Amino acid sequence: MTIDTVLEVTDLHVAYGQTEIVRGLDLRIGRGEKVGVVGESGSGKSTLALAVLGLLGRGGRISAGRVSVLSTDIARLPQRRLDAVRGKDLSLVFQDPLTSLDPVKTIGAQIREAIRTHQRRLTRSQQDARAVELLTAVGVAEPAHRLGQYPHEFSGGMRQRVLIAIAIANNPAVVIADEPTTALDVTTQAQVMEVFDGLVRDLGISVVLITHDLGVVAEFCDRVNVMYAGRIVETGPTGELFSHPAHPYTQALLASLPLPGRDRSAPLRWIPGAPPSLATLPPGCPYAPRCAAAHETCRTGEPALATVGTRPGGHSAACVLVDENRQALDTEESNDD
Amino acid sequence: MMTDTATRPVLSVHGLKKSYSSRSDGYAVLDGISFDVHRGETLGVVGESGCGKSTLARAIMRLGDVTAGSITLGDEELTEAAGGRLRRLRHRFQMVFQDPFGSLDPRMTVLQLVEQPLAVHQLGDRTERHARAIEILSQLGLDESFHDRVPSRLSGGQRQRVAIARALVTRPELIVLDEPVSALDVSVQAQVLNLLREEQERLDLAYIFIVHDLSVAEYFCDRIVVLYLGRVVESGTAQELFSNPQHPYTVSLFSAAPDPRRAVSTDDSAPGRIVLHGEPQARRPEQGCPFASRCPVRHDRPLCVEKAPAPDAYSVDGHNAACHFPGELKAAGGRG
């Protein structure tokens, strides 16, 4: 792990009982990087977030693999040492800003609590000064006045800003945001995504954005990871992945979007069937039963991520077609020589 | 799908006003809403939360009373209908809700759920109801193997298809669709949108589509009304509105929608993002344009704070905008 890697997930497996929800996943986040994890419901993207934060809860466990935050493997850390990392080097912003805040405590009390947990020596006035600084950083007007208010006095977008302020209270290296704008209007969503942009630009924080919204990912992220059935099936730089999707699943997802300017009279493409149950995965590629391009090989072995094309940037996809295309490409190139 | 304007609209809303206050001068959540919906047409209703979209849907469905104005279905005045007369009219206008998990009785089977509206409206006898329910389910791609399942054994997309079957089964003229695909994954969303459009073409149905996803609105709707704090600020065909928006609120709202194409475009011709500052206030101001306090192009013009613009302050070929200075704000050309 280089010095510029702030979060590295290596061959992560997460299981609830006998069922594996995350099945061998690698993810590397560089300093100041904006990385997206997209997937539909049941793809395992939220489980990934919970596992990385050590919040799996009863029944869930990391069955194999490493989660390194600034070179510390936190997957096997005892609770007390984990508490020293969580909220400090690594923190989280949830989807629902209403249930994530305590309704009977002022915003100020909740921000001070986050500061105190990791910076015990600060006096009350130092904590207040820091809270004002944090609210200013996330674009809350009249911060000193608003510290004394309760969550119900804040709008949805403002509550989400408060949660971001709490998440960055201890200068974390990475913020994981799980569907942070799903409950918000597009106008408010645009404002909140600007706040995240500011964290990266001004504070050098890395952001992992977990979402189902391909549009938000397209605009915000440097890199995208597409999840299906507990694994990353395609990863690459955002522009590259959206302009040249290689995995049939990514292609189908993009084709199903009612993009502006799309022919209104043509029906939308959709993916037949449903994602497989992780308890009874079919042999071979988990997408094969729904894949228009599937053939016999797809039903025997599950493909690993393979490099797509010849351009650098780490675009790869887990599909036998990519592997075949690549072999064809290699042959072509050697013929050229 | 364009309709002959000479034919009578399926639904006509005129001067609709709704207040939750019991005082006669109470704040109106909807203030002077007017539009028509024709056969085979989809009217989209867009706007931020708090703009009155859901209140409008409830008012049209006659869930509660309206304060003033008229809602006319064919030749029936819905605002005056009540009791038995209203109940007898209800099979002609139906609704599909956003949440396919909360809107279906968890103890009933798929077939029972779809037969129920027919029984409630006393349409047909038991055999006819049974046959009709099976017919509509098969049209929506739910074969026999689904008939005896309960909602918990269905996926989100399948549940929403059952909800649509319940709305279609009474052969309504109008369906109010309140965010019917926003709880669904994109691949399933596409399937449900296709089904809704197929049924609309087959049955010449009118839809009122409450939607916050603007790309879905552009793809699916024929005409669109944009609501802001309980008033229509702009209306027109979807094509005209998206290519040539006039009201600064519409321009800002459309520019805020995340667009997957921005990942790919490298030139500056892609529409820029206008980030509105602040959020809608809870109420319209006493006077002036309701959008004035957030408007990116107002430049403190006295007219905007003193006088509310008429709904048709801009009016060209059925495209209306309630703005004193229409067309000034443009999204194209860099980030505002």
Coordinates of N, CA and C in Angstrom, one line a residue, chain A residues 14 31 45 47 57 79 89 99 106 110 168 179 215 226 232-233 236 244 258 272 274 277 279 283 297 309:
Chain A
V14 N -18.0 -11.0 3.1 CA -18.9 -10.7 4.2 C -20.0 -11.7 4.1
R31 N -5.7 9.3 -1.9 CA -6.0 10.5 -1.2 C -6.6 11.5 -2.2
K45 N -23.9 -3.4 -2.0 CA -23.1 -2.2 -1.9 C -23.2 -1.6 -0.5
T47 N -23.9 -3.3 2.3 CA -23.2 -4.3 3.2 C -21.7 -4.0 3.1
G57 N -23.2 -5.5 12.6 CA -24.2 -5.9 13.5 C -24.3 -7.4 13.7
Q79 N -12.9 -4.0 19.4 CA -13.8 -2.9 19.5 C -13.2 -1.6 19.9
D89 N -10.4 8.5 11.4 CA -9.7 8.4 10.1 C -10.8 8.1 9.0
T99 N -33.4 10.5 10.6 CA -33.3 9.5 11.6 C -31.9 9.4 12.1
T106 N -29.7 19.5 20.6 CA -29.4 20.6 19.7 C -28.3 20.1 18.7
Q110 N -24.7 17.8 19.3 CA -24.4 16.6 18.5 C -23.1 16.8 17.8
I168 N -16.9 15.1 9.2 CA -15.6 15.6 9.0 C -15.0 16.3 10.3
E179 N -25.8 6.6 -0.2 CA -27.0 7.2 -0.8 C -27.3 8.6 -0.1
G215 N -26.5 9.0 -12.7 CA -26.3 10.4 -13.0 C -25.4 11.1 -12.0
V226 N -18.9 -0.9 -10.5 CA -20.3 -1.4 -10.7 C -20.3 -2.8 -10.0
I232 N -17.5 -6.8 -7.6 CA -17.4 -5.7 -8.6 C -17.3 -6.3 -10.0
V233 N -18.2 -6.0 -10.9 CA -18.1 -6.6 -12.2 C -17.5 -5.7 -13.3
G236 N -13.5 1.4 -13.5 CA -12.7 2.2 -14.4 C -12.9 3.7 -14.2
H244 N -17.5 3.8 -22.8 CA -17.2 2.4 -23.3 C -17.5 1.3 -22.3
P258 N -33.8 6.5 -19.2 CA -34.5 7.4 -20.1 C -33.7 8.7 -20.3
P272 N -34.3 -8.5 -18.3 CA -35.2 -9.5 -17.9 C -34.8 -10.2 -16.6
A274 N -34.5 -11.2 -12.5 CA -34.2 -10.5 -11.3 C -32.8 -10.9 -10.9
S277 N -30.6 -14.8 -6.1 CA -30.5 -14.9 -4.7 C -29.1 -15.3 -4.3
A279 N -28.1 -16.8 -1.7 CA -28.1 -18.0 -1.0 C -28.0 -19.2 -2.0
P283 N -24.2 -21.7 -11.0 CA -22.8 -21.8 -11.3 C -22.4 -20.9 -12.4
T297 N -19.7 -21.1 -22.1 CA -18.6 -20.9 -21.1 C -19.1 -20.1 -19.9
G309 N -9.5 -3.1 -23.1 CA -8.8 -2.3 -24.1 C -7.3 -2.2 -23.8

